[in-house]
Amino acid sequence: MLKSEDHFLEIVNSLFPREHPHMVVGRGDDCAVLKCPASLCMSSDLFLEDVHFRTRYFTPEDIGHKALAVNLSDLAAGGARPLGFNLNLIWPVYLDEEFCRSMLSSMAELGAKFKLALTGGDLSFGKSLGLAVCIWGKSPARQMLRGKAEPGDVLFVVGKAGLAACGLSLLEENDPGLDRYPECVAQHLRPRPLVREGQVLAGIEEVKGLMDVSDGLARDLPRFCRRGTGVEICSDFRVHPEVAFFCRDRGLDPLATALKGGEDYALLGACTRKGWDTVKKKILDCRRLGTVTDKPGIFLQDRELGLKGFDHFEK
Ligand SMILES: Nc1ncnc2c1ncn2[C@@H]1O[C@H](COP(=O)(O)OP(=O)(O)OP(=O)(O)O)[C@@H](O)[C@H]1O
Ligand SMILES: Cc1ncc(C[n+]2csc(CCOP(=O)(O)O)c2C)c(N)n1
Ligand SMILES: [Mg+2]
């Protein structure tokens, strides 16, 4: 059992450093005092039990990792260098101290990889486990925004579309063949935030914008493209072999499954046609997804795909 709020803070203090070059006053006072770069990128993401994860198949370590990873992914999409975060927690009675230690150690491990400061947060008792992270970092010289791609530009994806959604289905169904899909499962439980890739892309002049794909490409492509524009998907766009295998097993369309996706935490970007060679050279795990067109919608060989991604209010 967690005995008190102070007991919780002792655990936090045993796992996260109390000093950081960007933290003038750290945890323990009413406010943290930060030394900030001139332009900050800031973002927050909730990670809630039975909405984003289940304790049936997420270990405490997976939960700690993913709650921070999804936030790092937004900074990656900003091309930012992450510096620190706040952690707000809703803690239910049925989880014990060991769960808390395991969850926070794994979050601290990921935080240490990026030398992040934990600048503070809040804790409240509640009905189920919830983590709300607010993260900040140094903005790149050129901001990586949505809505900047123009007809003729190349759209590319870093990372794998559809893996995490297949992983989610397999885990939800408690599928006996789970071990045939190691990458699907790993991508759902422990996504790797593409922070280095985001920073490299922000440094390439021909890259027009970036976003991270959390609600599936079908939902996020229209958010990324300027109003009045659309996408022609490359006819040779290949899905990951595990996604293809998953779809063959269930009679699903692999491209539609990959585009619907959800929680991919891949990076979607746009660059000029000339810039594509540079992007390909600098980013290994990068694929051309399609071309921006002046016709709204997502098309494959002139056929509109009419797919929908994830939305919390559409069930
Ligand atoms: N409760 C809120 N209050 C103020 N602004 C919000 C709120 N929720 C979302 N926004 C803003 O709306 C925009 C779109 O939010 P959205 O959550 O889709 O972005 P995202 O963080 O990239 O997606 P995801 O949460 O799936 O990672 C963001 O700029 C976000 O800061
Ligand atoms: C138990 C369970 N049911 C459904 C899902 C699927 N899911 C939840 S949120 C989300 C989009 C990204 O979240 P957000 O938009 O909040 O950043 C998706 C695809 C899940 N992970 N676990
Ligand atoms: Mg995002």
Short mmCIF file of N, CA and C in Angstrom, two decimals, residues 39-197:
data_model
loop_
_atom_site.label_atom_id
_atom_site.label_comp_id
_atom_site.label_asym_id
_atom_site.label_seq_id
_atom_site.Cartn_x
_atom_site.Cartn_y
_atom_site.Cartn_z
N SER A 39 12.66 29.69 -27.03
CA SER A 39 11.39 29.15 -27.55
C SER A 39 11.22 27.73 -27.04
N LEU A 40 10.06 27.51 -26.40
CA LEU A 40 9.77 26.18 -25.86
C LEU A 40 8.73 25.47 -26.71
N CYS A 41 8.84 24.16 -26.83
CA CYS A 41 7.73 23.34 -27.34
C CYS A 41 7.13 22.69 -26.11
N MET A 42 5.81 22.71 -25.99
CA MET A 42 5.16 22.13 -24.81
C MET A 42 3.96 21.31 -25.25
N SER A 43 3.74 20.17 -24.61
CA SER A 43 2.63 19.31 -25.02
C SER A 43 2.18 18.44 -23.85
N SER A 44 0.93 17.98 -23.86
CA SER A 44 0.49 17.02 -22.84
C SER A 44 -0.35 15.93 -23.44
N ASP A 45 -0.30 14.79 -22.79
CA ASP A 45 -1.07 13.62 -23.21
C ASP A 45 -1.51 12.83 -21.99
N LEU A 46 -2.77 12.43 -21.99
CA LEU A 46 -3.29 11.58 -20.92
C LEU A 46 -3.02 10.11 -21.24
N PHE A 47 -2.89 9.31 -20.19
CA PHE A 47 -2.72 7.86 -20.38
C PHE A 47 -3.55 7.17 -19.28
N LEU A 48 -4.73 6.68 -19.68
CA LEU A 48 -5.74 6.27 -18.70
C LEU A 48 -6.08 4.78 -18.79
N GLU A 49 -6.24 4.21 -17.60
CA GLU A 49 -6.59 2.79 -17.51
C GLU A 49 -7.94 2.53 -18.19
N ASP A 50 -7.98 1.47 -18.97
CA ASP A 50 -9.17 1.02 -19.71
C ASP A 50 -9.60 1.98 -20.83
N VAL A 51 -8.82 3.04 -21.04
CA VAL A 51 -9.02 3.89 -22.22
C VAL A 51 -7.80 3.70 -23.14
N HIS A 52 -6.62 3.84 -22.54
CA HIS A 52 -5.37 3.71 -23.31
C HIS A 52 -4.63 2.42 -22.98
N PHE A 53 -4.88 1.84 -21.84
CA PHE A 53 -4.15 0.61 -21.47
C PHE A 53 -5.00 -0.22 -20.50
N ARG A 54 -4.63 -1.48 -20.38
CA ARG A 54 -5.25 -2.34 -19.36
C ARG A 54 -4.15 -2.98 -18.52
N THR A 55 -4.40 -3.08 -17.21
CA THR A 55 -3.39 -3.70 -16.34
C THR A 55 -3.36 -5.21 -16.55
N ARG A 56 -4.34 -5.76 -17.27
CA ARG A 56 -4.32 -7.20 -17.58
C ARG A 56 -3.12 -7.56 -18.46
N TYR A 57 -2.80 -6.70 -19.43
CA TYR A 57 -1.68 -7.06 -20.30
C TYR A 57 -0.55 -6.03 -20.34
N PHE A 58 -0.70 -4.90 -19.71
CA PHE A 58 0.42 -3.97 -19.57
C PHE A 58 1.07 -4.24 -18.21
N THR A 59 2.39 -4.47 -18.18
CA THR A 59 3.07 -4.55 -16.89
C THR A 59 3.18 -3.11 -16.35
N PRO A 60 3.46 -2.97 -15.06
CA PRO A 60 3.68 -1.62 -14.53
C PRO A 60 4.79 -0.90 -15.30
N GLU A 61 5.82 -1.65 -15.69
CA GLU A 61 6.94 -1.05 -16.45
C GLU A 61 6.47 -0.55 -17.81
N ASP A 62 5.60 -1.32 -18.48
CA ASP A 62 5.06 -0.88 -19.78
C ASP A 62 4.29 0.43 -19.60
N ILE A 63 3.50 0.52 -18.53
CA ILE A 63 2.67 1.70 -18.30
C ILE A 63 3.55 2.94 -18.09
N GLY A 64 4.56 2.80 -17.24
CA GLY A 64 5.47 3.92 -16.98
C GLY A 64 6.17 4.37 -18.24
N HIS A 65 6.60 3.40 -19.04
CA HIS A 65 7.30 3.72 -20.29
C HIS A 65 6.37 4.44 -21.26
N LYS A 66 5.19 3.85 -21.49
CA LYS A 66 4.35 4.38 -22.57
C LYS A 66 3.76 5.74 -22.22
N ALA A 67 3.45 5.96 -20.92
CA ALA A 67 2.89 7.27 -20.54
C ALA A 67 3.85 8.40 -20.90
N LEU A 68 5.15 8.14 -20.74
CA LEU A 68 6.13 9.17 -21.10
C LEU A 68 6.43 9.14 -22.60
N ALA A 69 6.48 7.93 -23.18
CA ALA A 69 6.84 7.80 -24.60
C ALA A 69 5.87 8.55 -25.50
N VAL A 70 4.57 8.49 -25.19
CA VAL A 70 3.58 9.15 -26.06
C VAL A 70 3.74 10.67 -26.01
N ASN A 71 4.23 11.15 -24.87
CA ASN A 71 4.49 12.59 -24.76
C ASN A 71 5.77 12.98 -25.50
N LEU A 72 6.79 12.13 -25.37
CA LEU A 72 8.03 12.38 -26.11
C LEU A 72 7.75 12.38 -27.61
N SER A 73 6.79 11.55 -28.02
CA SER A 73 6.46 11.47 -29.44
C SER A 73 5.94 12.82 -29.97
N ASP A 74 5.17 13.53 -29.15
CA ASP A 74 4.69 14.85 -29.58
C ASP A 74 5.84 15.85 -29.71
N LEU A 75 6.83 15.76 -28.80
CA LEU A 75 7.98 16.65 -28.94
C LEU A 75 8.80 16.27 -30.17
N ALA A 76 8.88 14.95 -30.44
CA ALA A 76 9.58 14.50 -31.64
C ALA A 76 8.94 15.13 -32.86
N ALA A 77 7.61 15.18 -32.87
CA ALA A 77 6.88 15.75 -34.00
C ALA A 77 7.12 17.26 -34.11
N GLY A 78 7.51 17.88 -33.02
CA GLY A 78 7.85 19.30 -33.07
C GLY A 78 9.31 19.51 -33.44
N GLY A 79 10.05 18.39 -33.60
CA GLY A 79 11.49 18.49 -33.89
C GLY A 79 12.27 19.02 -32.70
N ALA A 80 11.65 18.92 -31.51
CA ALA A 80 12.22 19.56 -30.31
C ALA A 80 13.20 18.65 -29.58
N ARG A 81 14.05 19.28 -28.78
CA ARG A 81 14.92 18.52 -27.87
C ARG A 81 14.24 18.51 -26.51
N PRO A 82 13.76 17.34 -26.04
CA PRO A 82 13.03 17.30 -24.77
C PRO A 82 13.92 17.66 -23.59
N LEU A 83 13.36 18.40 -22.63
CA LEU A 83 14.15 18.82 -21.47
C LEU A 83 13.55 18.37 -20.14
N GLY A 84 12.23 18.44 -20.01
CA GLY A 84 11.65 18.08 -18.73
C GLY A 84 10.16 17.83 -18.81
N PHE A 85 9.59 17.32 -17.71
CA PHE A 85 8.15 17.03 -17.71
C PHE A 85 7.58 17.10 -16.31
N ASN A 86 6.27 17.28 -16.24
CA ASN A 86 5.51 17.16 -15.00
C ASN A 86 4.67 15.90 -15.08
N LEU A 87 4.48 15.25 -13.95
CA LEU A 87 3.70 14.00 -13.92
C LEU A 87 2.54 14.14 -12.94
N ASN A 88 1.31 14.10 -13.47
CA ASN A 88 0.12 14.12 -12.61
C ASN A 88 -0.46 12.72 -12.59
N LEU A 89 -0.78 12.26 -11.37
CA LEU A 89 -1.18 10.86 -11.22
C LEU A 89 -2.51 10.72 -10.49
N ILE A 90 -3.35 9.84 -11.00
CA ILE A 90 -4.54 9.42 -10.24
C ILE A 90 -4.28 7.98 -9.82
N TRP A 91 -4.30 7.75 -8.52
CA TRP A 91 -3.87 6.45 -7.99
C TRP A 91 -5.05 5.71 -7.35
N PRO A 92 -5.36 4.49 -7.81
CA PRO A 92 -6.48 3.74 -7.23
C PRO A 92 -6.02 2.88 -6.05
N VAL A 93 -6.95 2.51 -5.22
CA VAL A 93 -6.64 1.80 -3.96
C VAL A 93 -6.08 0.39 -4.23
N TYR A 94 -6.44 -0.21 -5.38
CA TYR A 94 -6.08 -1.62 -5.59
C TYR A 94 -4.65 -1.84 -6.08
N LEU A 95 -3.88 -0.76 -6.29
CA LEU A 95 -2.49 -0.96 -6.72
C LEU A 95 -1.56 -0.71 -5.54
N ASP A 96 -0.46 -1.49 -5.48
CA ASP A 96 0.40 -1.40 -4.31
C ASP A 96 1.70 -0.64 -4.59
N GLU A 97 2.52 -0.55 -3.55
CA GLU A 97 3.77 0.20 -3.64
C GLU A 97 4.70 -0.39 -4.70
N GLU A 98 4.72 -1.71 -4.77
CA GLU A 98 5.63 -2.36 -5.73
C GLU A 98 5.26 -1.96 -7.16
N PHE A 99 3.95 -1.91 -7.42
CA PHE A 99 3.46 -1.49 -8.74
C PHE A 99 3.96 -0.07 -9.03
N CYS A 100 3.84 0.79 -8.02
CA CYS A 100 4.22 2.20 -8.18
C CYS A 100 5.72 2.31 -8.47
N ARG A 101 6.54 1.57 -7.69
CA ARG A 101 7.99 1.60 -7.90
C ARG A 101 8.36 1.10 -9.29
N SER A 102 7.75 -0.01 -9.71
CA SER A 102 8.09 -0.59 -11.02
C SER A 102 7.70 0.38 -12.14
N MET A 103 6.51 0.95 -12.02
CA MET A 103 6.01 1.88 -13.05
C MET A 103 6.92 3.11 -13.14
N LEU A 104 7.25 3.68 -11.97
CA LEU A 104 8.06 4.90 -11.99
C LEU A 104 9.51 4.62 -12.38
N SER A 105 10.05 3.41 -12.02
CA SER A 105 11.45 3.14 -12.40
C SER A 105 11.57 3.09 -13.91
N SER A 106 10.57 2.50 -14.56
CA SER A 106 10.68 2.40 -16.00
C SER A 106 10.50 3.77 -16.66
N MET A 107 9.64 4.60 -16.06
CA MET A 107 9.50 5.97 -16.57
C MET A 107 10.82 6.74 -16.36
N ALA A 108 11.45 6.51 -15.19
CA ALA A 108 12.72 7.20 -14.90
C ALA A 108 13.80 6.74 -15.88
N GLU A 109 13.76 5.46 -16.23
CA GLU A 109 14.76 4.92 -17.17
C GLU A 109 14.64 5.60 -18.54
N LEU A 110 13.40 5.73 -19.01
CA LEU A 110 13.20 6.40 -20.31
C LEU A 110 13.57 7.89 -20.19
N GLY A 111 13.19 8.51 -19.07
CA GLY A 111 13.52 9.91 -18.85
C GLY A 111 15.04 10.12 -18.86
N ALA A 112 15.77 9.18 -18.25
CA ALA A 112 17.23 9.31 -18.16
C ALA A 112 17.86 9.23 -19.55
N LYS A 113 17.27 8.44 -20.44
CA LYS A 113 17.81 8.33 -21.81
C LYS A 113 17.86 9.69 -22.49
N PHE A 114 16.89 10.55 -22.14
CA PHE A 114 16.84 11.87 -22.77
C PHE A 114 17.27 12.97 -21.79
N LYS A 115 17.85 12.55 -20.65
CA LYS A 115 18.32 13.49 -19.62
C LYS A 115 17.21 14.47 -19.23
N LEU A 116 16.01 13.95 -18.98
CA LEU A 116 14.86 14.81 -18.66
C LEU A 116 14.82 15.15 -17.17
N ALA A 117 14.36 16.36 -16.87
CA ALA A 117 14.08 16.73 -15.48
C ALA A 117 12.62 16.39 -15.20
N LEU A 118 12.35 15.80 -14.04
CA LEU A 118 10.95 15.72 -13.59
C LEU A 118 10.75 16.94 -12.69
N THR A 119 10.00 17.92 -13.20
CA THR A 119 9.95 19.21 -12.51
C THR A 119 8.84 19.29 -11.46
N GLY A 120 7.92 18.34 -11.46
CA GLY A 120 6.85 18.35 -10.46
C GLY A 120 5.65 17.57 -10.95
N GLY A 121 4.51 17.80 -10.29
CA GLY A 121 3.29 17.10 -10.67
C GLY A 121 2.28 17.17 -9.56
N ASP A 122 1.32 16.26 -9.60
CA ASP A 122 0.30 16.23 -8.56
C ASP A 122 -0.15 14.79 -8.40
N LEU A 123 -0.74 14.50 -7.25
CA LEU A 123 -1.20 13.15 -6.97
C LEU A 123 -2.56 13.21 -6.31
N SER A 124 -3.48 12.38 -6.80
CA SER A 124 -4.77 12.31 -6.15
C SER A 124 -5.24 10.86 -6.16
N PHE A 125 -6.00 10.53 -5.16
CA PHE A 125 -6.66 9.24 -5.11
C PHE A 125 -7.78 9.24 -6.17
N GLY A 126 -8.06 8.10 -6.80
CA GLY A 126 -9.14 8.05 -7.79
C GLY A 126 -9.58 6.62 -8.07
N LYS A 127 -10.54 6.48 -8.96
CA LYS A 127 -11.16 5.16 -9.17
C LYS A 127 -10.29 4.20 -9.98
N SER A 128 -9.54 4.75 -10.96
CA SER A 128 -8.65 3.89 -11.73
C SER A 128 -7.38 4.65 -12.04
N LEU A 129 -6.37 3.93 -12.49
CA LEU A 129 -5.05 4.54 -12.69
C LEU A 129 -5.06 5.52 -13.87
N GLY A 130 -4.53 6.69 -13.66
CA GLY A 130 -4.42 7.68 -14.74
C GLY A 130 -3.12 8.45 -14.62
N LEU A 131 -2.47 8.65 -15.75
CA LEU A 131 -1.23 9.42 -15.76
C LEU A 131 -1.39 10.56 -16.76
N ALA A 132 -1.07 11.76 -16.34
CA ALA A 132 -1.14 12.91 -17.25
C ALA A 132 0.22 13.58 -17.22
N VAL A 133 0.90 13.55 -18.35
CA VAL A 133 2.24 14.14 -18.42
C VAL A 133 2.14 15.45 -19.19
N CYS A 134 2.87 16.45 -18.72
CA CYS A 134 3.04 17.68 -19.51
C CYS A 134 4.54 17.80 -19.75
N ILE A 135 4.92 17.85 -21.01
CA ILE A 135 6.35 17.79 -21.37
C ILE A 135 6.76 19.06 -22.10
N TRP A 136 8.03 19.43 -22.00
CA TRP A 136 8.52 20.63 -22.68
C TRP A 136 9.95 20.41 -23.16
N GLY A 137 10.33 21.19 -24.14
CA GLY A 137 11.68 21.05 -24.68
C GLY A 137 12.03 22.24 -25.54
N LYS A 138 13.26 22.18 -26.07
CA LYS A 138 13.78 23.32 -26.86
C LYS A 138 13.27 23.21 -28.28
N SER A 139 12.66 24.28 -28.73
CA SER A 139 12.13 24.29 -30.10
C SER A 139 13.28 24.35 -31.10
N PRO A 140 13.13 23.68 -32.24
CA PRO A 140 14.15 23.83 -33.27
C PRO A 140 14.07 25.23 -33.88
N ALA A 141 15.09 25.63 -34.63
CA ALA A 141 15.11 26.98 -35.21
C ALA A 141 13.92 27.15 -36.16
N ARG A 142 13.58 26.07 -36.88
CA ARG A 142 12.45 26.15 -37.81
C ARG A 142 11.34 25.26 -37.25
N GLN A 143 10.15 25.84 -37.01
CA GLN A 143 9.08 25.06 -36.38
C GLN A 143 8.51 24.02 -37.34
N MET A 144 8.21 22.86 -36.79
CA MET A 144 7.67 21.76 -37.61
C MET A 144 6.15 21.70 -37.46
N LEU A 145 5.43 22.31 -38.40
CA LEU A 145 3.98 22.49 -38.22
C LEU A 145 3.16 21.63 -39.18
N ARG A 146 1.87 21.56 -38.84
CA ARG A 146 0.90 20.92 -39.75
C ARG A 146 0.46 21.97 -40.78
N GLY A 147 -0.14 21.52 -41.86
CA GLY A 147 -0.77 22.46 -42.80
C GLY A 147 0.20 23.18 -43.71
N LYS A 148 1.43 22.71 -43.80
CA LYS A 148 2.42 23.42 -44.62
C LYS A 148 2.70 22.72 -45.95
N ALA A 149 2.25 21.46 -46.07
CA ALA A 149 2.55 20.72 -47.30
C ALA A 149 1.71 21.24 -48.45
N GLU A 150 2.29 21.22 -49.65
CA GLU A 150 1.58 21.73 -50.83
C GLU A 150 1.47 20.64 -51.88
N PRO A 151 0.50 20.75 -52.79
CA PRO A 151 0.38 19.75 -53.86
C PRO A 151 1.73 19.53 -54.55
N GLY A 152 2.05 18.26 -54.76
CA GLY A 152 3.33 17.91 -55.39
C GLY A 152 4.37 17.47 -54.37
N ASP A 153 4.19 17.86 -53.08
CA ASP A 153 5.15 17.46 -52.06
C ASP A 153 5.06 15.96 -51.76
N VAL A 154 6.19 15.42 -51.29
CA VAL A 154 6.24 14.00 -50.91
C VAL A 154 5.80 13.86 -49.46
N LEU A 155 4.93 12.88 -49.20
CA LEU A 155 4.56 12.55 -47.81
C LEU A 155 5.32 11.29 -47.42
N PHE A 156 5.91 11.30 -46.24
CA PHE A 156 6.67 10.12 -45.80
C PHE A 156 6.31 9.75 -44.37
N VAL A 157 6.61 8.48 -44.03
CA VAL A 157 6.34 8.00 -42.68
C VAL A 157 7.61 7.41 -42.10
N VAL A 158 7.94 7.80 -40.87
CA VAL A 158 9.04 7.17 -40.15
C VAL A 158 8.39 6.27 -39.11
N GLY A 159 8.77 4.99 -39.11
CA GLY A 159 8.14 4.04 -38.19
C GLY A 159 7.12 3.21 -38.94
N LYS A 160 6.34 2.43 -38.19
CA LYS A 160 5.48 1.42 -38.82
C LYS A 160 4.00 1.67 -38.54
N ALA A 161 3.24 1.87 -39.61
CA ALA A 161 1.81 2.10 -39.45
C ALA A 161 1.09 0.76 -39.29
N GLY A 162 0.20 0.69 -38.33
CA GLY A 162 -0.67 -0.49 -38.17
C GLY A 162 -0.20 -1.52 -37.17
N LEU A 163 1.11 -1.53 -36.87
CA LEU A 163 1.62 -2.57 -35.95
C LEU A 163 0.92 -2.51 -34.59
N ALA A 164 0.85 -1.29 -34.01
CA ALA A 164 0.31 -1.16 -32.65
C ALA A 164 -1.17 -1.55 -32.61
N ALA A 165 -1.92 -1.20 -33.65
CA ALA A 165 -3.35 -1.52 -33.66
C ALA A 165 -3.55 -3.03 -33.72
N CYS A 166 -2.72 -3.73 -34.51
CA CYS A 166 -2.80 -5.20 -34.55
C CYS A 166 -2.42 -5.75 -33.19
N GLY A 167 -1.38 -5.17 -32.57
CA GLY A 167 -0.98 -5.59 -31.23
C GLY A 167 -2.12 -5.44 -30.25
N LEU A 168 -2.83 -4.30 -30.33
CA LEU A 168 -3.96 -4.06 -29.42
C LEU A 168 -5.04 -5.13 -29.60
N SER A 169 -5.40 -5.43 -30.86
CA SER A 169 -6.44 -6.46 -31.10
C SER A 169 -6.02 -7.79 -30.51
N LEU A 170 -4.76 -8.16 -30.74
CA LEU A 170 -4.28 -9.47 -30.26
C LEU A 170 -4.32 -9.53 -28.72
N LEU A 171 -3.92 -8.43 -28.09
CA LEU A 171 -3.89 -8.39 -26.63
C LEU A 171 -5.30 -8.37 -26.05
N GLU A 172 -6.18 -7.60 -26.68
CA GLU A 172 -7.57 -7.53 -26.21
C GLU A 172 -8.25 -8.88 -26.33
N GLU A 173 -7.95 -9.60 -27.44
CA GLU A 173 -8.59 -10.90 -27.68
C GLU A 173 -7.90 -12.02 -26.92
N ASN A 174 -6.80 -11.68 -26.23
CA ASN A 174 -6.02 -12.70 -25.54
C ASN A 174 -5.64 -13.82 -26.51
N ASP A 175 -5.21 -13.45 -27.69
CA ASP A 175 -4.98 -14.38 -28.79
C ASP A 175 -3.91 -15.41 -28.42
N PRO A 176 -4.20 -16.71 -28.60
CA PRO A 176 -3.22 -17.73 -28.25
C PRO A 176 -1.96 -17.67 -29.14
N GLY A 177 -2.07 -17.02 -30.31
CA GLY A 177 -0.91 -16.95 -31.21
C GLY A 177 -0.11 -15.67 -31.05
N LEU A 178 -0.20 -15.06 -29.86
CA LEU A 178 0.44 -13.76 -29.62
C LEU A 178 1.94 -13.76 -29.94
N ASP A 179 2.61 -14.87 -29.64
CA ASP A 179 4.07 -14.88 -29.84
C ASP A 179 4.48 -14.92 -31.32
N ARG A 180 3.51 -15.03 -32.20
CA ARG A 180 3.84 -14.93 -33.64
C ARG A 180 3.91 -13.46 -34.07
N TYR A 181 3.53 -12.55 -33.15
CA TYR A 181 3.48 -11.12 -33.50
C TYR A 181 4.31 -10.27 -32.53
N PRO A 182 5.60 -10.60 -32.38
CA PRO A 182 6.39 -9.86 -31.36
C PRO A 182 6.45 -8.35 -31.61
N GLU A 183 6.52 -7.94 -32.88
CA GLU A 183 6.68 -6.50 -33.12
C GLU A 183 5.37 -5.74 -32.92
N CYS A 184 4.25 -6.39 -33.26
CA CYS A 184 2.94 -5.76 -33.01
C CYS A 184 2.78 -5.50 -31.51
N VAL A 185 3.07 -6.54 -30.74
CA VAL A 185 2.86 -6.44 -29.29
C VAL A 185 3.82 -5.40 -28.69
N ALA A 186 5.10 -5.47 -29.11
CA ALA A 186 6.09 -4.53 -28.57
C ALA A 186 5.72 -3.09 -28.94
N GLN A 187 5.23 -2.90 -30.16
CA GLN A 187 4.90 -1.54 -30.59
C GLN A 187 3.73 -0.99 -29.78
N HIS A 188 2.79 -1.86 -29.40
CA HIS A 188 1.68 -1.39 -28.59
C HIS A 188 2.10 -1.12 -27.14
N LEU A 189 2.90 -2.02 -26.59
CA LEU A 189 3.23 -1.90 -25.16
C LEU A 189 4.38 -0.91 -24.90
N ARG A 190 5.35 -0.88 -25.81
CA ARG A 190 6.55 -0.08 -25.56
C ARG A 190 7.00 0.69 -26.79
N PRO A 191 6.19 1.61 -27.29
CA PRO A 191 6.61 2.36 -28.48
C PRO A 191 7.90 3.13 -28.21
N ARG A 192 8.77 3.18 -29.24
CA ARG A 192 10.00 3.97 -29.11
C ARG A 192 9.74 5.36 -29.69
N PRO A 193 9.80 6.40 -28.85
CA PRO A 193 9.54 7.74 -29.40
C PRO A 193 10.66 8.15 -30.35
N LEU A 194 10.28 8.72 -31.51
CA LEU A 194 11.26 8.97 -32.57
C LEU A 194 11.87 10.36 -32.43
N VAL A 195 12.47 10.59 -31.25
CA VAL A 195 12.97 11.92 -30.89
C VAL A 195 14.16 12.33 -31.76
N ARG A 196 15.12 11.42 -31.92
CA ARG A 196 16.31 11.77 -32.72
C ARG A 196 15.88 12.05 -34.16
N GLU A 197 15.00 11.19 -34.68
CA GLU A 197 14.54 11.35 -36.07
C GLU A 197 13.85 12.71 -36.25
#
